[in-house]
Amino acid sequence: MKKIAVILIVASIMMGCSSTHYLNKGMYDKAVEKSVKKLKKKPSSAKEINVLKDAYAIANQKDNDQIEYLRKTGQPDIWDEIFNFYRSLKYREDKVKVLPGNILSAINYKYINYDEEIIAAKLKAATFFYAHAMDLLKKKDKNSARQAYDDLLRVKGYYNDFKDVDNQIQIALFLGTTNVLFKIQNQTGIPFHPNFEEELLKISLTDMNSKWINFDAKQNTGLDYDYNIYLNIKLISVSPEQVNTNNWFETKEVADGWQYVYDSRGNVMKDSLGNDLKVAKTKTISCKVSETVLNKESIISGYIDFYNNVTKQLIKTEPITVQTPFVNVFTQANGDFDALKPETLQKVKNSQPIPFPNDIDMIFQANAMMKDIAKSIIYNHKYIFN
């Protein structure tokens, strides 16, 4: 029973993929393809000849009916569809015409040269898309320019060198691109360090560019900027240098030779063998430990404004703060190092004092971090410019 069930399932699958199945489902090109493939192996199959005859005729009739309907509409945008229908007719014909002559006669095959219709439809489609793109570009708005760009790519798909299509594609790209300028504004009330703004403007935004969005940190005089991103610096501060030292002593009892044991009369005591009694002697050793913590911090804070230059509106404001702390902890010891705990000795060996960085260096460290954080904020708000 199991074998019979398996055979039935396999047979069902094979029937489901047959040319007859495709024909009954209205998948005429699939039926043609399947029949042609089988007839190449078995040219005498009457069943496949009949399927091919019906599928080929119906598929051709449907394409020709669509072409006739489109022509009757008189619309200017029909030629891309007509071009594709003629290509389908030619592709189908090319598949079938390789069969033996007796099969071609049986399916009433008649060769039709579609080349002129294909060439004519191709030219009219390219001409329509080019003209439509030119009309869109005249509107001078970004959405229209982007639609024009798509139309021009379709033109180029038909003819690589149609008129000045490459030049018009560049124009569409230019008109369709949203240009964004990143600027620094000093609101601290004091002048920036000479290189401070220059360093901030080295922010890397070009890797966020896309086909329709261009970021600049340096103004291009040949562009009209649709948006400005203002990094407003409100505060640049460096804290005083702070030094905090904690002192303590560590002690340990250690061996310090030996000494005799005396009785109450001051005589050296003897053991059972008559030897002098001795005991170990200890002493306390100590070491002074000083742990020093150096602290200093630079802060840059402000906010980022996203401003629409076209509507003259402030779209979004995001706060931004950067803190760059300097912390140096070092441990020193004075005395007998043998008195130190293992962990304390390790600190003494592995730490050393580092001088405080100067204020300018700390500000520029914060500057570098500010660029990274600002870039992250801009990236998270990139949707504004779509």
C-alpha atoms as a printed R data frame, in Angstrom:
    type eleno elety resid chain resno      x      y       z
1   ATOM     1    CA   MET     A     1  0.000  0.000   0.000
2   ATOM     2    CA   LYS     A     2  2.834  2.370   0.877
3   ATOM     3    CA   LYS     A     3  4.518  1.749  -2.487
4   ATOM     4    CA   ILE     A     4  1.268  2.443  -4.311
5   ATOM     5    CA   ALA     A     5  0.824  5.687  -2.360
6   ATOM     6    CA   VAL     A     6  4.347  6.815  -3.236
7   ATOM     7    CA   ILE     A     7  3.792  6.003  -6.915
8   ATOM     8    CA   LEU     A     8  0.535  7.961  -6.920
9   ATOM     9    CA   ILE     A     9  2.212 10.978  -5.282
10  ATOM    10    CA   VAL     A    10  5.070 10.937  -7.793
11  ATOM    11    CA   ALA     A    11  2.645 10.572 -10.676
12  ATOM    12    CA   SER     A    12  0.582 13.453  -9.328
13  ATOM    13    CA   ILE     A    13  3.656 15.694  -9.104
14  ATOM    14    CA   MET     A    14  4.715 14.781 -12.626
15  ATOM    15    CA   MET     A    15  1.224 15.447 -13.936
16  ATOM    16    CA   GLY     A    16  1.217 18.761 -12.083
17  ATOM    17    CA   CYS     A    17  4.305 19.826 -14.018
18  ATOM    18    CA   SER     A    18  3.073 18.577 -17.394
19  ATOM    19    CA   SER     A    19  2.408 20.744 -20.417
20  ATOM    20    CA   THR     A    20 -1.284 19.845 -20.156
21  ATOM    21    CA   HIS     A    21 -1.331 21.134 -16.587
22  ATOM    22    CA   TYR     A    22  0.217 24.438 -17.665
23  ATOM    23    CA   LEU     A    23 -2.242 24.741 -20.556
24  ATOM    24    CA   ASN     A    24 -5.250 24.136 -18.310
25  ATOM    25    CA   LYS     A    25 -3.925 26.685 -15.811
26  ATOM    26    CA   GLY     A    26 -3.588 29.344 -18.498
27  ATOM    27    CA   MET     A    27  0.214 29.332 -18.240
28  ATOM    28    CA   TYR     A    28  0.646 29.226 -21.988
29  ATOM    29    CA   ASP     A    29  4.328 30.085 -22.257
30  ATOM    30    CA   LYS     A    30  5.152 27.395 -19.701
31  ATOM    31    CA   ALA     A    31  3.052 24.946 -21.720
32  ATOM    32    CA   VAL     A    32  4.887 25.917 -24.937
33  ATOM    33    CA   GLU     A    33  8.265 25.551 -23.265
34  ATOM    34    CA   LYS     A    34  7.368 22.144 -21.799
35  ATOM    35    CA   SER     A    35  5.925 20.809 -25.048
36  ATOM    36    CA   VAL     A    36  8.893 21.968 -27.138
37  ATOM    37    CA   LYS     A    37 11.264 20.296 -24.704
38  ATOM    38    CA   LYS     A    38  9.351 16.993 -24.873
39  ATOM    39    CA   LEU     A    39  8.903 17.111 -28.637
40  ATOM    40    CA   LYS     A    40 12.648 17.485 -29.114
41  ATOM    41    CA   LYS     A    41 12.983 14.126 -27.379
42  ATOM    42    CA   LYS     A    42  9.867 12.510 -28.835
43  ATOM    43    CA   PRO     A    43  8.719 14.271 -32.040
44  ATOM    44    CA   SER     A    44  5.890 11.783 -32.585
45  ATOM    45    CA   SER     A    45  3.960 12.647 -29.399
46  ATOM    46    CA   ALA     A    46  0.497 13.596 -30.615
47  ATOM    47    CA   LYS     A    47 -0.459 14.767 -27.147
48  ATOM    48    CA   GLU     A    48  2.384 17.268 -26.971
49  ATOM    49    CA   ILE     A    49  1.726 18.454 -30.536
50  ATOM    50    CA   ASN     A    50 -1.891 19.211 -29.618
51  ATOM    51    CA   VAL     A    51 -0.880 21.019 -26.416
52  ATOM    52    CA   LEU     A    52  1.709 23.055 -28.315
53  ATOM    53    CA   LYS     A    53 -0.782 23.913 -31.050
54  ATOM    54    CA   ASP     A    54 -3.312 25.272 -28.535
55  ATOM    55    CA   ALA     A    55 -0.850 26.985 -26.181
56  ATOM    56    CA   TYR     A    56  1.115 28.641 -28.982
57  ATOM    57    CA   ALA     A    57 -1.999 29.951 -30.714
58  ATOM    58    CA   ILE     A    58 -3.639 31.224 -27.523
59  ATOM    59    CA   ALA     A    59 -0.460 32.918 -26.233
60  ATOM    60    CA   ASN     A    60  0.098 34.665 -29.564
61  ATOM    61    CA   GLN     A    61 -3.534 35.727 -29.775
62  ATOM    62    CA   LYS     A    62 -3.469 37.199 -26.263
63  ATOM    63    CA   ASP     A    63 -0.314 39.214 -27.004
64  ATOM    64    CA   ASN     A    64 -1.682 40.474 -30.313
65  ATOM    65    CA   ASP     A    65 -4.992 41.412 -28.669
66  ATOM    66    CA   GLN     A    66 -3.122 43.445 -26.046
67  ATOM    67    CA   ILE     A    67 -1.063 45.181 -28.719
68  ATOM    68    CA   GLU     A    68 -4.208 46.056 -30.665
69  ATOM    69    CA   TYR     A    69 -5.921 47.374 -27.529
70  ATOM    70    CA   LEU     A    70 -2.949 49.541 -26.580
71  ATOM    71    CA   ARG     A    71 -2.732 51.000 -30.072
72  ATOM    72    CA   LYS     A    72 -6.419 51.899 -29.936
73  ATOM    73    CA   THR     A    73 -5.995 53.818 -26.677
74  ATOM    74    CA   GLY     A    74 -3.724 56.268 -28.454
75  ATOM    75    CA   GLN     A    75 -1.855 56.982 -25.216
76  ATOM    76    CA   PRO     A    76  1.776 58.095 -25.589
77  ATOM    77    CA   ASP     A    77  3.089 55.764 -22.871
78  ATOM    78    CA   ILE     A    78  2.017 52.482 -24.519
79  ATOM    79    CA   TRP     A    79  5.224 51.716 -26.381
80  ATOM    80    CA   ASP     A    80  7.150 50.106 -23.579
81  ATOM    81    CA   GLU     A    81  4.357 47.550 -23.140
82  ATOM    82    CA   ILE     A    82  4.003 47.051 -26.903
83  ATOM    83    CA   PHE     A    83  7.765 46.538 -27.154
84  ATOM    84    CA   ASN     A    84  7.596 43.833 -24.485
85  ATOM    85    CA   PHE     A    85  4.631 42.097 -26.118
86  ATOM    86    CA   TYR     A    86  6.464 41.967 -29.459
87  ATOM    87    CA   ARG     A    87  9.533 40.614 -27.712
88  ATOM    88    CA   SER     A    88  7.381 37.879 -26.155
89  ATOM    89    CA   LEU     A    89  6.020 36.981 -29.588
90  ATOM    90    CA   LYS     A    90  9.524 36.788 -31.036
91  ATOM    91    CA   TYR     A    91 10.905 34.820 -28.078
92  ATOM    92    CA   ARG     A    92  8.039 32.318 -28.329
93  ATOM    93    CA   GLU     A    93  8.497 32.010 -32.079
94  ATOM    94    CA   ASP     A    94 12.235 31.411 -31.696
95  ATOM    95    CA   LYS     A    95 11.525 28.574 -29.277
96  ATOM    96    CA   VAL     A    96  9.084 26.845 -31.592
97  ATOM    97    CA   LYS     A    97 10.721 27.304 -35.015
98  ATOM    98    CA   VAL     A    98 13.549 24.869 -34.212
99  ATOM    99    CA   LEU     A    99 11.115 21.920 -34.261
100 ATOM   100    CA   PRO     A   100 10.870 19.608 -37.298
101 ATOM   101    CA   GLY     A   101  8.789 20.793 -40.252
102 ATOM   102    CA   ASN     A   102  6.052 18.182 -39.797
103 ATOM   103    CA   ILE     A   103  5.396 19.442 -36.254
104 ATOM   104    CA   LEU     A   104  5.365 23.060 -37.428
105 ATOM   105    CA   SER     A   105  2.804 22.137 -40.085
106 ATOM   106    CA   ALA     A   106  0.698 20.300 -37.514
107 ATOM   107    CA   ILE     A   107  0.484 23.341 -35.228
108 ATOM   108    CA   ASN     A   108 -0.210 25.715 -38.159
109 ATOM   109    CA   TYR     A   109  3.052 27.549 -37.551
110 ATOM   110    CA   LYS     A   110  3.661 30.567 -39.777
111 ATOM   111    CA   TYR     A   111  6.863 32.517 -39.436
112 ATOM   112    CA   ILE     A   112  6.389 36.241 -38.758
113 ATOM   113    CA   ASN     A   113  9.299 38.660 -38.669
114 ATOM   114    CA   TYR     A   114  8.717 40.915 -35.675
115 ATOM   115    CA   ASP     A   115 11.977 42.843 -35.985
116 ATOM   116    CA   GLU     A   116 10.494 45.972 -37.564
117 ATOM   117    CA   GLU     A   117  7.733 46.174 -34.949
118 ATOM   118    CA   ILE     A   118 10.249 45.646 -32.135
119 ATOM   119    CA   ILE     A   119 12.606 48.314 -33.482
120 ATOM   120    CA   ALA     A   120  9.754 50.788 -34.005
121 ATOM   121    CA   ALA     A   121  8.274 50.194 -30.535
122 ATOM   122    CA   LYS     A   122 11.726 50.435 -28.966
123 ATOM   123    CA   LEU     A   123 12.374 53.820 -30.582
124 ATOM   124    CA   LYS     A   124  8.937 55.155 -29.646
125 ATOM   125    CA   ALA     A   125  9.321 53.936 -26.048
126 ATOM   126    CA   ALA     A   126 12.747 55.568 -25.721
127 ATOM   127    CA   THR     A   127 11.423 58.766 -27.308
128 ATOM   128    CA   PHE     A   128  8.460 58.853 -24.906
129 ATOM   129    CA   PHE     A   129 10.561 58.298 -21.765
130 ATOM   130    CA   TYR     A   130 13.099 60.894 -22.897
131 ATOM   131    CA   ALA     A   131 10.390 63.496 -23.599
132 ATOM   132    CA   HIS     A   132  8.641 62.680 -20.326
133 ATOM   133    CA   ALA     A   133 11.925 63.072 -18.455
134 ATOM   134    CA   MET     A   134 12.523 66.464 -20.090
135 ATOM   135    CA   ASP     A   135  9.072 67.639 -18.973
136 ATOM   136    CA   LEU     A   136  9.774 66.461 -15.433
137 ATOM   137    CA   LEU     A   137 13.142 68.217 -15.312
138 ATOM   138    CA   LYS     A   138 11.471 71.502 -16.267
139 ATOM   139    CA   LYS     A   139  9.547 71.397 -12.973
140 ATOM   140    CA   LYS     A   140 12.818 71.945 -11.075
141 ATOM   141    CA   ASP     A   141 11.690 69.990  -8.021
142 ATOM   142    CA   LYS     A   142 13.498 67.046  -6.507
143 ATOM   143    CA   ASN     A   143 10.777 64.412  -6.765
144 ATOM   144    CA   SER     A   144 10.247 65.203 -10.446
145 ATOM   145    CA   ALA     A   145 14.003 65.084 -11.061
146 ATOM   146    CA   ARG     A   146 14.193 61.674  -9.410
147 ATOM   147    CA   GLN     A   147 11.336 60.394 -11.574
148 ATOM   148    CA   ALA     A   148 13.120 61.848 -14.609
149 ATOM   149    CA   TYR     A   149 16.266 59.990 -13.570
150 ATOM   150    CA   ASP     A   150 14.343 56.682 -13.594
151 ATOM   151    CA   ASP     A   151 12.868 57.491 -17.018
152 ATOM   152    CA   LEU     A   152 16.307 58.321 -18.419
153 ATOM   153    CA   LEU     A   153 17.703 55.034 -17.162
154 ATOM   154    CA   ARG     A   154 14.928 53.303 -19.102
155 ATOM   155    CA   VAL     A   155 15.931 55.282 -22.179
156 ATOM   156    CA   LYS     A   156 19.512 54.147 -21.674
157 ATOM   157    CA   GLY     A   157 18.236 50.592 -21.346
158 ATOM   158    CA   TYR     A   158 16.883 50.900 -24.887
159 ATOM   159    CA   TYR     A   159 19.746 52.866 -26.428
160 ATOM   160    CA   ASN     A   160 23.013 53.403 -24.608
161 ATOM   161    CA   ASP     A   161 23.738 56.598 -26.563
162 ATOM   162    CA   PHE     A   162 20.237 57.995 -27.175
163 ATOM   163    CA   LYS     A   163 20.590 61.746 -27.802
164 ATOM   164    CA   ASP     A   164 22.287 63.355 -24.774
165 ATOM   165    CA   VAL     A   165 20.911 60.828 -22.283
166 ATOM   166    CA   ASP     A   166 24.122 60.647 -20.225
167 ATOM   167    CA   ASN     A   167 24.199 64.407 -19.766
168 ATOM   168    CA   GLN     A   168 20.514 64.502 -18.828
169 ATOM   169    CA   ILE     A   169 21.060 61.724 -16.272
170 ATOM   170    CA   GLN     A   170 23.698 63.883 -14.587
171 ATOM   171    CA   ILE     A   171 21.327 66.861 -14.633
172 ATOM   172    CA   ALA     A   172 18.577 64.736 -13.054
173 ATOM   173    CA   LEU     A   173 21.012 63.549 -10.390
174 ATOM   174    CA   PHE     A   174 22.069 67.123  -9.669
175 ATOM   175    CA   LEU     A   175 18.507 68.446  -9.458
176 ATOM   176    CA   GLY     A   176 17.238 65.465  -7.476
177 ATOM   177    CA   THR     A   177 19.967 65.481  -4.831
178 ATOM   178    CA   THR     A   178 19.322 66.935  -1.387
179 ATOM   179    CA   ASN     A   179 22.403 68.902  -0.331
180 ATOM   180    CA   VAL     A   180 23.191 69.250   3.367
181 ATOM   181    CA   LEU     A   181 25.836 71.570   4.848
182 ATOM   182    CA   PHE     A   182 27.395 70.975   8.274
183 ATOM   183    CA   LYS     A   183 28.389 74.177  10.072
184 ATOM   184    CA   ILE     A   184 29.877 75.166  13.435
185 ATOM   185    CA   GLN     A   185 28.480 78.057  15.494
186 ATOM   186    CA   ASN     A   186 30.392 79.447  18.466
187 ATOM   187    CA   GLN     A   187 27.989 80.396  21.251
188 ATOM   188    CA   THR     A   188 30.512 80.250  24.093
189 ATOM   189    CA   GLY     A   189 31.107 83.995  24.142
190 ATOM   190    CA   ILE     A   190 34.862 83.566  23.699
191 ATOM   191    CA   PRO     A   191 36.898 82.917  20.545
192 ATOM   192    CA   PHE     A   192 37.724 79.336  19.593
193 ATOM   193    CA   HIS     A   193 41.297 78.127  19.690
194 ATOM   194    CA   PRO     A   194 42.707 78.767  16.165
195 ATOM   195    CA   ASN     A   195 42.475 75.096  15.102
196 ATOM   196    CA   PHE     A   196 39.366 74.104  17.063
197 ATOM   197    CA   GLU     A   197 36.757 74.720  14.360
198 ATOM   198    CA   GLU     A   198 39.041 73.395  11.637
199 ATOM   199    CA   GLU     A   199 39.367 70.105  13.517
200 ATOM   200    CA   LEU     A   200 35.617 69.825  14.097
201 ATOM   201    CA   LEU     A   201 34.978 70.379  10.388
202 ATOM   202    CA   LYS     A   202 37.121 67.346   9.621
203 ATOM   203    CA   ILE     A   203 34.075 65.297  10.579
204 ATOM   204    CA   SER     A   204 33.693 62.485   8.047
205 ATOM   205    CA   LEU     A   205 30.209 62.724   6.552
206 ATOM   206    CA   THR     A   206 30.872 61.587   2.981
207 ATOM   207    CA   ASP     A   207 30.426 57.921   3.903
208 ATOM   208    CA   MET     A   208 26.781 58.780   4.682
209 ATOM   209    CA   ASN     A   209 26.207 60.089   1.155
210 ATOM   210    CA   SER     A   210 23.678 58.221  -0.946
211 ATOM   211    CA   LYS     A   211 22.350 58.605  -4.471
212 ATOM   212    CA   TRP     A   212 19.996 61.394  -3.433
213 ATOM   213    CA   ILE     A   213 21.691 62.878  -0.326
214 ATOM   214    CA   ASN     A   214 24.998 64.767  -0.281
215 ATOM   215    CA   PHE     A   215 26.684 65.954   2.921
216 ATOM   216    CA   ASP     A   216 29.359 68.652   2.960
217 ATOM   217    CA   ALA     A   217 31.395 69.973   5.876
218 ATOM   218    CA   LYS     A   218 33.002 72.534   3.587
219 ATOM   219    CA   GLN     A   219 30.729 74.778   1.563
220 ATOM   220    CA   ASN     A   220 30.652 74.209  -2.179
221 ATOM   221    CA   THR     A   221 29.839 77.542  -3.784
222 ATOM   222    CA   GLY     A   222 28.299 75.762  -6.768
223 ATOM   223    CA   LEU     A   223 25.536 74.226  -4.657
224 ATOM   224    CA   ASP     A   224 22.344 75.501  -3.113
225 ATOM   225    CA   TYR     A   225 21.983 73.755   0.226
226 ATOM   226    CA   ASP     A   226 18.541 72.457   1.120
227 ATOM   227    CA   TYR     A   227 19.425 71.884   4.756
228 ATOM   228    CA   ASN     A   228 21.967 73.149   7.258
229 ATOM   229    CA   ILE     A   229 23.130 71.177  10.260
230 ATOM   230    CA   TYR     A   230 24.399 73.563  12.924
231 ATOM   231    CA   LEU     A   231 26.656 72.274  15.669
232 ATOM   232    CA   ASN     A   232 26.201 75.000  18.270
233 ATOM   233    CA   ILE     A   233 28.985 75.013  20.868
234 ATOM   234    CA   LYS     A   234 27.723 76.494  24.149
235 ATOM   235    CA   LEU     A   235 30.458 75.457  26.583
236 ATOM   236    CA   ILE     A   236 34.128 74.530  26.446
237 ATOM   237    CA   SER     A   237 35.471 73.857  29.917
238 ATOM   238    CA   VAL     A   238 38.472 72.241  31.600
239 ATOM   239    CA   SER     A   239 38.281 71.435  35.300
240 ATOM   240    CA   PRO     A   240 41.059 72.337  37.772
241 ATOM   241    CA   GLU     A   241 43.716 69.726  38.351
242 ATOM   242    CA   GLN     A   242 42.791 67.667  41.394
243 ATOM   243    CA   VAL     A   243 45.307 65.660  43.444
244 ATOM   244    CA   ASN     A   244 44.055 63.411  46.240
245 ATOM   245    CA   THR     A   245 46.498 61.332  48.269
246 ATOM   246    CA   ASN     A   246 45.643 58.626  50.768
247 ATOM   247    CA   ASN     A   247 48.412 57.512  53.177
248 ATOM   248    CA   TRP     A   248 48.551 54.410  55.352
249 ATOM   249    CA   PHE     A   249 51.033 52.027  56.942
250 ATOM   250    CA   GLU     A   250 51.304 48.313  56.395
251 ATOM   251    CA   THR     A   251 53.136 46.186  59.029
252 ATOM   252    CA   LYS     A   252 54.294 42.619  59.389
253 ATOM   253    CA   GLU     A   253 55.882 40.474  62.115
254 ATOM   254    CA   VAL     A   254 59.118 38.871  60.851
255 ATOM   255    CA   ALA     A   255 61.818 36.599  62.369
256 ATOM   256    CA   ASP     A   256 64.732 38.382  64.026
257 ATOM   257    CA   GLY     A   257 67.125 35.636  65.141
258 ATOM   258    CA   TRP     A   258 66.765 33.892  68.548
259 ATOM   259    CA   GLN     A   259 67.244 34.459  72.286
260 ATOM   260    CA   TYR     A   260 67.875 32.373  75.456
261 ATOM   261    CA   VAL     A   261 65.126 31.504  77.882
262 ATOM   262    CA   TYR     A   262 65.900 32.602  81.433
263 ATOM   263    CA   ASP     A   263 64.458 31.415  84.719
264 ATOM   264    CA   SER     A   264 63.325 33.664  87.546
265 ATOM   265    CA   ARG     A   265 66.867 33.893  88.898
266 ATOM   266    CA   GLY     A   266 68.252 35.030  85.572
267 ATOM   267    CA   ASN     A   267 69.902 31.759  84.662
268 ATOM   268    CA   VAL     A   268 69.660 30.207  81.191
269 ATOM   269    CA   MET     A   269 67.195 27.388  81.304
270 ATOM   270    CA   LYS     A   270 68.134 23.900  80.121
271 ATOM   271    CA   ASP     A   271 66.159 21.276  78.267
272 ATOM   272    CA   SER     A   272 65.999 17.621  79.369
273 ATOM   273    CA   LEU     A   273 69.301 16.921  77.633
274 ATOM   274    CA   GLY     A   274 71.040 19.772  79.385
275 ATOM   275    CA   ASN     A   275 71.124 22.055  76.349
276 ATOM   276    CA   ASP     A   276 70.444 25.768  76.609
277 ATOM   277    CA   LEU     A   277 66.857 26.669  75.765
278 ATOM   278    CA   LYS     A   278 66.394 29.094  72.841
279 ATOM   279    CA   VAL     A   279 63.292 30.674  71.281
280 ATOM   280    CA   ALA     A   280 62.760 32.521  67.992
281 ATOM   281    CA   LYS     A   281 62.772 36.274  68.200
282 ATOM   282    CA   THR     A   282 60.513 38.510  66.001
283 ATOM   283    CA   LYS     A   283 60.276 42.138  65.152
284 ATOM   284    CA   THR     A   284 57.659 44.383  63.521
285 ATOM   285    CA   ILE     A   285 58.533 45.965  60.192
286 ATOM   286    CA   SER     A   286 56.485 48.694  58.514
287 ATOM   287    CA   CYS     A   287 56.159 50.574  55.227
288 ATOM   288    CA   LYS     A   288 54.335 53.803  54.465
289 ATOM   289    CA   VAL     A   289 52.048 53.623  51.428
290 ATOM   290    CA   SER     A   290 50.820 56.650  49.488
291 ATOM   291    CA   GLU     A   291 48.108 56.251  46.825
292 ATOM   292    CA   THR     A   292 47.622 59.354  44.716
293 ATOM   293    CA   VAL     A   293 44.720 60.012  42.333
294 ATOM   294    CA   LEU     A   294 45.062 62.705  39.654
295 ATOM   295    CA   ASN     A   295 41.789 63.965  38.144
296 ATOM   296    CA   LYS     A   296 41.094 66.422  35.375
297 ATOM   297    CA   GLU     A   297 38.205 66.683  32.912
298 ATOM   298    CA   SER     A   298 37.337 68.576  29.767
299 ATOM   299    CA   ILE     A   299 33.752 69.189  28.674
300 ATOM   300    CA   ILE     A   300 32.287 70.422  25.405
301 ATOM   301    CA   SER     A   301 28.523 70.802  25.241
302 ATOM   302    CA   GLY     A   302 25.921 72.344  23.014
303 ATOM   303    CA   TYR     A   303 23.195 71.226  20.643
304 ATOM   304    CA   ILE     A   304 22.670 70.269  17.018
305 ATOM   305    CA   ASP     A   305 20.041 72.077  14.936
306 ATOM   306    CA   PHE     A   306 18.564 70.614  11.753
307 ATOM   307    CA   TYR     A   307 17.378 73.547   9.660
308 ATOM   308    CA   ASN     A   308 15.381 73.518   6.415
309 ATOM   309    CA   ASN     A   309 16.720 76.313   4.196
310 ATOM   310    CA   VAL     A   310 13.794 76.036   1.785
311 ATOM   311    CA   THR     A   311 10.998 76.470   4.339
312 ATOM   312    CA   LYS     A   312 13.183 78.500   6.738
313 ATOM   313    CA   GLN     A   313 12.126 76.216   9.572
314 ATOM   314    CA   LEU     A   314 14.003 74.593  12.434
315 ATOM   315    CA   ILE     A   315 13.103 70.920  12.208
316 ATOM   316    CA   LYS     A   316 14.880 69.300  15.124
317 ATOM   317    CA   THR     A   317 17.229 70.100  18.000
318 ATOM   318    CA   GLU     A   318 19.365 67.498  19.733
319 ATOM   319    CA   PRO     A   319 21.592 68.130  22.800
320 ATOM   320    CA   ILE     A   320 25.207 66.990  22.665
321 ATOM   321    CA   THR     A   321 27.784 66.762  25.459
322 ATOM   322    CA   VAL     A   322 31.257 65.247  25.492
323 ATOM   323    CA   GLN     A   323 33.336 64.603  28.612
324 ATOM   324    CA   THR     A   324 36.953 63.437  28.456
325 ATOM   325    CA   PRO     A   325 38.299 62.552  31.890
326 ATOM   326    CA   PHE     A   326 41.964 62.185  32.762
327 ATOM   327    CA   VAL     A   327 42.501 59.834  35.703
328 ATOM   328    CA   ASN     A   328 45.887 58.605  36.895
329 ATOM   329    CA   VAL     A   329 46.214 56.465  40.001
330 ATOM   330    CA   PHE     A   330 49.692 55.627  41.205
331 ATOM   331    CA   THR     A   331 50.999 54.039  44.394
332 ATOM   332    CA   GLN     A   332 54.311 54.751  46.095
333 ATOM   333    CA   ALA     A   333 55.905 53.188  49.184
334 ATOM   334    CA   ASN     A   334 58.563 54.322  51.634
335 ATOM   335    CA   GLY     A   335 60.028 51.872  54.116
336 ATOM   336    CA   ASP     A   336 60.536 48.131  54.260
337 ATOM   337    CA   PHE     A   337 58.808 46.681  51.163
338 ATOM   338    CA   ASP     A   338 58.709 43.260  52.874
339 ATOM   339    CA   ALA     A   339 55.927 44.653  55.060
340 ATOM   340    CA   LEU     A   340 53.636 45.210  52.051
341 ATOM   341    CA   LYS     A   341 50.703 42.999  51.184
342 ATOM   342    CA   PRO     A   342 51.137 41.208  47.810
343 ATOM   343    CA   GLU     A   343 48.416 43.318  46.136
344 ATOM   344    CA   THR     A   344 49.932 46.544  47.453
345 ATOM   345    CA   LEU     A   345 53.388 45.552  46.237
346 ATOM   346    CA   GLN     A   346 51.892 44.810  42.803
347 ATOM   347    CA   LYS     A   347 50.366 48.298  42.658
348 ATOM   348    CA   VAL     A   348 53.685 49.882  43.583
349 ATOM   349    CA   LYS     A   349 55.491 47.960  40.857
350 ATOM   350    CA   ASN     A   350 52.903 48.523  38.124
351 ATOM   351    CA   SER     A   351 51.935 52.163  38.572
352 ATOM   352    CA   GLN     A   352 53.740 55.353  37.879
353 ATOM   353    CA   PRO     A   353 52.810 59.013  37.937
354 ATOM   354    CA   ILE     A   354 51.748 60.564  34.641
355 ATOM   355    CA   PRO     A   355 51.779 64.342  34.375
356 ATOM   356    CA   PHE     A   356 48.507 66.177  33.824
357 ATOM   357    CA   PRO     A   357 47.793 66.867  30.146
358 ATOM   358    CA   ASN     A   358 47.559 70.534  29.299
359 ATOM   359    CA   ASP     A   359 44.194 72.199  28.758
360 ATOM   360    CA   ILE     A   360 44.552 72.476  24.979
361 ATOM   361    CA   ASP     A   361 45.293 68.776  24.574
362 ATOM   362    CA   MET     A   362 42.260 67.851  26.642
363 ATOM   363    CA   ILE     A   363 40.012 70.169  24.657
364 ATOM   364    CA   PHE     A   364 41.151 68.602  21.409
365 ATOM   365    CA   GLN     A   365 40.558 65.121  22.808
366 ATOM   366    CA   ALA     A   366 36.982 66.196  23.489
367 ATOM   367    CA   ASN     A   367 36.883 67.717  19.996
368 ATOM   368    CA   ALA     A   368 37.681 64.314  18.461
369 ATOM   369    CA   MET     A   369 34.943 62.630  20.486
370 ATOM   370    CA   MET     A   370 32.514 65.411  19.590
371 ATOM   371    CA   LYS     A   371 32.955 64.612  15.884
372 ATOM   372    CA   ASP     A   372 32.060 60.952  16.427
373 ATOM   373    CA   ILE     A   373 29.000 61.693  18.561
374 ATOM   374    CA   ALA     A   374 27.785 64.430  16.197
375 ATOM   375    CA   LYS     A   375 28.114 62.054  13.259
376 ATOM   376    CA   SER     A   376 26.083 59.419  15.101
377 ATOM   377    CA   ILE     A   377 23.314 61.946  15.832
378 ATOM   378    CA   ILE     A   378 23.256 63.059  12.183
379 ATOM   379    CA   TYR     A   379 23.108 59.452  10.990
380 ATOM   380    CA   ASN     A   380 20.148 58.725  13.288
381 ATOM   381    CA   HIS     A   381 18.301 61.722  11.796
382 ATOM   382    CA   LYS     A   382 19.199 61.064   8.170
383 ATOM   383    CA   TYR     A   383 15.520 60.374   7.460
384 ATOM   384    CA   ILE     A   384 14.931 64.144   7.643
385 ATOM   385    CA   PHE     A   385 16.650 64.637   4.294
386 ATOM   386    CA   ASN     A   386 14.822 61.990   2.239
